[in-house]
mmCIF file of C-alpha atoms in Angstrom:
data_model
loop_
_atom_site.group_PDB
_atom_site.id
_atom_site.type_symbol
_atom_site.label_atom_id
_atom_site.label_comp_id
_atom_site.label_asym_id
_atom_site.label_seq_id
_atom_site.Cartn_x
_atom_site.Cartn_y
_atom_site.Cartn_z
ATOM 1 C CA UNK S 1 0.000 0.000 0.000
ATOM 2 C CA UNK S 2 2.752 2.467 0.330
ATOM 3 C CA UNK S 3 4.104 1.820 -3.280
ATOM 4 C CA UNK S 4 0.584 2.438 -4.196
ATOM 5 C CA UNK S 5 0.770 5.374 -2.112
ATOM 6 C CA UNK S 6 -2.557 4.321 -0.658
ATOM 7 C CA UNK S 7 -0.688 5.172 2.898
ATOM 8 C CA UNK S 8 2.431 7.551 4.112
ATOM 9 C CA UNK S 9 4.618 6.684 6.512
ATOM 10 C CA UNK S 10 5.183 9.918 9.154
ATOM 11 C CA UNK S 11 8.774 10.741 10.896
ATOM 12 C CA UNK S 12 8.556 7.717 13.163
ATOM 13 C CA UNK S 13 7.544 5.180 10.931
ATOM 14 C CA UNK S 14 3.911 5.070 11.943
ATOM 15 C CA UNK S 15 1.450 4.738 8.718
ATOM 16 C CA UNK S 16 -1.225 7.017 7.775
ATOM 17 C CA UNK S 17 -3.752 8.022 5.195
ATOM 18 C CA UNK S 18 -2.366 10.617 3.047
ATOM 19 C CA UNK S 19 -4.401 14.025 3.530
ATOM 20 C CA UNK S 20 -5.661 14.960 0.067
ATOM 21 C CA UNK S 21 -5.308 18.649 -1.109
ATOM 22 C CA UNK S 22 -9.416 19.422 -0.940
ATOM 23 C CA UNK S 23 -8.186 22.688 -3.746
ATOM 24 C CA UNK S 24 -7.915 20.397 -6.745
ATOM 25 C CA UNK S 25 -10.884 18.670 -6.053
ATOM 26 C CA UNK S 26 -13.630 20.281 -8.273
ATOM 27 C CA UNK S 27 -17.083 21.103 -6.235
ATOM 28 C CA UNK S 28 -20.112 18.358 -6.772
ATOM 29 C CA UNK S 29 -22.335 20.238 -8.787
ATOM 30 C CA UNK S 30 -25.874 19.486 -7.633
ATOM 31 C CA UNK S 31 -29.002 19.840 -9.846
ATOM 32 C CA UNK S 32 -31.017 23.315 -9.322
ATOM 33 C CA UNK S 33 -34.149 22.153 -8.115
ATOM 34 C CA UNK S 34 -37.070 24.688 -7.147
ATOM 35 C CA UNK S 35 -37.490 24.784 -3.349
ATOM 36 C CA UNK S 36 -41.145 23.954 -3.274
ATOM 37 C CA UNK S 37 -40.709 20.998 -6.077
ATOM 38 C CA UNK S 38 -37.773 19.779 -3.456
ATOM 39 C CA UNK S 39 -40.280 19.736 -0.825
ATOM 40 C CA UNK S 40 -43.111 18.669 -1.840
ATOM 41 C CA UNK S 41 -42.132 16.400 -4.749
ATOM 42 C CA UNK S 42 -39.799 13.610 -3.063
ATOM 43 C CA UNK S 43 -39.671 11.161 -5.621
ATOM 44 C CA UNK S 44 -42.328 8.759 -4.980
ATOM 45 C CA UNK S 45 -45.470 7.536 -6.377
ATOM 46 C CA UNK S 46 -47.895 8.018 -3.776
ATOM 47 C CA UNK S 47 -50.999 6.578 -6.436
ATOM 48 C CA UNK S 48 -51.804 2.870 -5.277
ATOM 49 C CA UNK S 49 -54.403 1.107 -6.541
ATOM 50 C CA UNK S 50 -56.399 -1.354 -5.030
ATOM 51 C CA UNK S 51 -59.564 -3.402 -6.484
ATOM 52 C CA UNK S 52 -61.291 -2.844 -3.133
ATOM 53 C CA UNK S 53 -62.080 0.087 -1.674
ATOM 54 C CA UNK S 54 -59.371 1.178 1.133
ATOM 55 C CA UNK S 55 -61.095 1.809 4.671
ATOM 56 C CA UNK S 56 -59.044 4.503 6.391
ATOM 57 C CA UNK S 57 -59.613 4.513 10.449
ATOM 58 C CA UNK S 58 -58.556 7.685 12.033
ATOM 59 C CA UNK S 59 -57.196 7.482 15.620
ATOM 60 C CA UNK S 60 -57.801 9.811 19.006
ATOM 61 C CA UNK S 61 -56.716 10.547 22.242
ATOM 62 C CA UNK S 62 -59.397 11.783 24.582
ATOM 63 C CA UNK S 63 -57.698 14.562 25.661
ATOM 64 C CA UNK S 64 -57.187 15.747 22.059
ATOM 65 C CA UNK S 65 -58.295 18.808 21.049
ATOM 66 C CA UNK S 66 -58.337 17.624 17.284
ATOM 67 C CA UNK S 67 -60.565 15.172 15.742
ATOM 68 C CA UNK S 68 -61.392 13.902 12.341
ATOM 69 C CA UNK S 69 -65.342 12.832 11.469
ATOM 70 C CA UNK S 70 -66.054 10.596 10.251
ATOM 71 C CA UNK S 71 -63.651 7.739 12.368
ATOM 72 C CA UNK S 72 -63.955 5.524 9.362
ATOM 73 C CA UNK S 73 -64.975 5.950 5.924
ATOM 74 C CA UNK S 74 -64.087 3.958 3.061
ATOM 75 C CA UNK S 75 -62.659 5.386 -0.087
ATOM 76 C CA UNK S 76 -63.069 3.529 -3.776
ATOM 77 C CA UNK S 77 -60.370 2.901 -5.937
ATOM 78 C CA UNK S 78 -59.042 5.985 -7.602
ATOM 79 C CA UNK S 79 -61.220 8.594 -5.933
ATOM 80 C CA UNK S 80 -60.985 10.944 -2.641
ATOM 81 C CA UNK S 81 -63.466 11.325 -0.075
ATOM 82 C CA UNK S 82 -63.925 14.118 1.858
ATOM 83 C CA UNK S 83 -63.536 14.491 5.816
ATOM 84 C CA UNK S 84 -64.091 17.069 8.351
ATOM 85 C CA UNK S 85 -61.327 18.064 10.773
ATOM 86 C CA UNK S 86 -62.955 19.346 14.318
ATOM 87 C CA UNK S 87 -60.796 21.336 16.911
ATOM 88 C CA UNK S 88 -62.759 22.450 20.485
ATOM 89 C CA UNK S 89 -59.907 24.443 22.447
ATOM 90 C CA UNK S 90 -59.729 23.711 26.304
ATOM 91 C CA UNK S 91 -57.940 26.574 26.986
ATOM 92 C CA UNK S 92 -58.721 29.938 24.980
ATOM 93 C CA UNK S 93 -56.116 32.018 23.415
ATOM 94 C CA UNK S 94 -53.514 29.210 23.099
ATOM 95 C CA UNK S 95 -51.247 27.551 20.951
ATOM 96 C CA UNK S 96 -51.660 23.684 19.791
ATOM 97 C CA UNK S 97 -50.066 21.188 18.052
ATOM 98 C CA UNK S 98 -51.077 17.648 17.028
ATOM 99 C CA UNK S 99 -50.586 15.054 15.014
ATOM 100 C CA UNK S 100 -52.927 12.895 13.505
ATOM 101 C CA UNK S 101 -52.518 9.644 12.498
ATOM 102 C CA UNK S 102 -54.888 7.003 10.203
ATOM 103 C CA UNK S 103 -54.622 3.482 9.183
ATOM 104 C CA UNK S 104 -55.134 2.131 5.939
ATOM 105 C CA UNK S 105 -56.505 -1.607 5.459
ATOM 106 C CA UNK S 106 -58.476 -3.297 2.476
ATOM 107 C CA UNK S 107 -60.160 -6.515 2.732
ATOM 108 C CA UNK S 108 -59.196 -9.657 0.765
ATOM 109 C CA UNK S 109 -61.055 -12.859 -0.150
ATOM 110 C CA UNK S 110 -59.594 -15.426 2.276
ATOM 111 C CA UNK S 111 -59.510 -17.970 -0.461
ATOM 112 C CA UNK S 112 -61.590 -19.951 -2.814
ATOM 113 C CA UNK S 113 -63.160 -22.037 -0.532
ATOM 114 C CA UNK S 114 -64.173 -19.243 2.079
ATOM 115 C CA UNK S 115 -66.208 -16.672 -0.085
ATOM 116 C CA UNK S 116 -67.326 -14.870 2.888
ATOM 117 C CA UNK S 117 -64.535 -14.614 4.505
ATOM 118 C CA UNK S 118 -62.749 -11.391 4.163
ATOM 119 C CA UNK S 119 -58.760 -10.609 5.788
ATOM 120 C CA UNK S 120 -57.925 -7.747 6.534
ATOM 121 C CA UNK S 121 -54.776 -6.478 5.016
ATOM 122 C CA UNK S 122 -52.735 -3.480 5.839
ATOM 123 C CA UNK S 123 -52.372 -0.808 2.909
ATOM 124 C CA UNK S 124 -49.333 -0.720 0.912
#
């Protein structure tokens, strides 16, 4: 390695990596990229389809100021549904902050055999 010059051997004969002058390397140029496409836009394709429809259950804490109506609702393959996002304040004149979270599931057909059985599955 020290023909190679992979390592350097200092004044006492202990080896080390050479230090590299940082100068001659040239800067990575990085793509310009508009700040809101950079945010908002991360590469992924959020669009999943699914032959049944997707049930979405919302969570909530009791003492949560937030809440989402309905709790449950299911939404069809490639369409949106619309819900309704409730706040009722404890205090007044305050600041808050919450996040809420919802789980996705669809059902599946256990099998030939069991037509009426349905598995839930969660969503991809």
């Amino acid at each position: 390695m020290l023909r190679e010059r992979k390592l350097e051997q200092d004044k006492n004969g202990a080896l080390m990596i050479p230090i590299e002058d940082l100068e001659d390397i040239p800067a990575p140029q990085y793509p310009l990229i508009p700040p809101m496409t950079e945010y908002f836009f991360d590469g992924t394709n959020d669009v999943a389809i699914f032959p049944p429809p997707i049930t979405v259950a919302w969570t909530r804490r009791a003492d949560c100021p937030f809440w989402v109506t309905p709790n449950t609702c299911d939404v069809p393959p490639l369409k949106s549904t619309a819900l309704r996002l409730h706040f009722q304040p404890p205090h007044p004149n305050g600041l808050y902050a919450v996040e809420l979270e919802a789980f996705a599931f669809y059902k599946v057909c256990g099998g030939t055999r069991d037509r009426g059985r349905w598995i839930l599955c969660p969503g991809a």
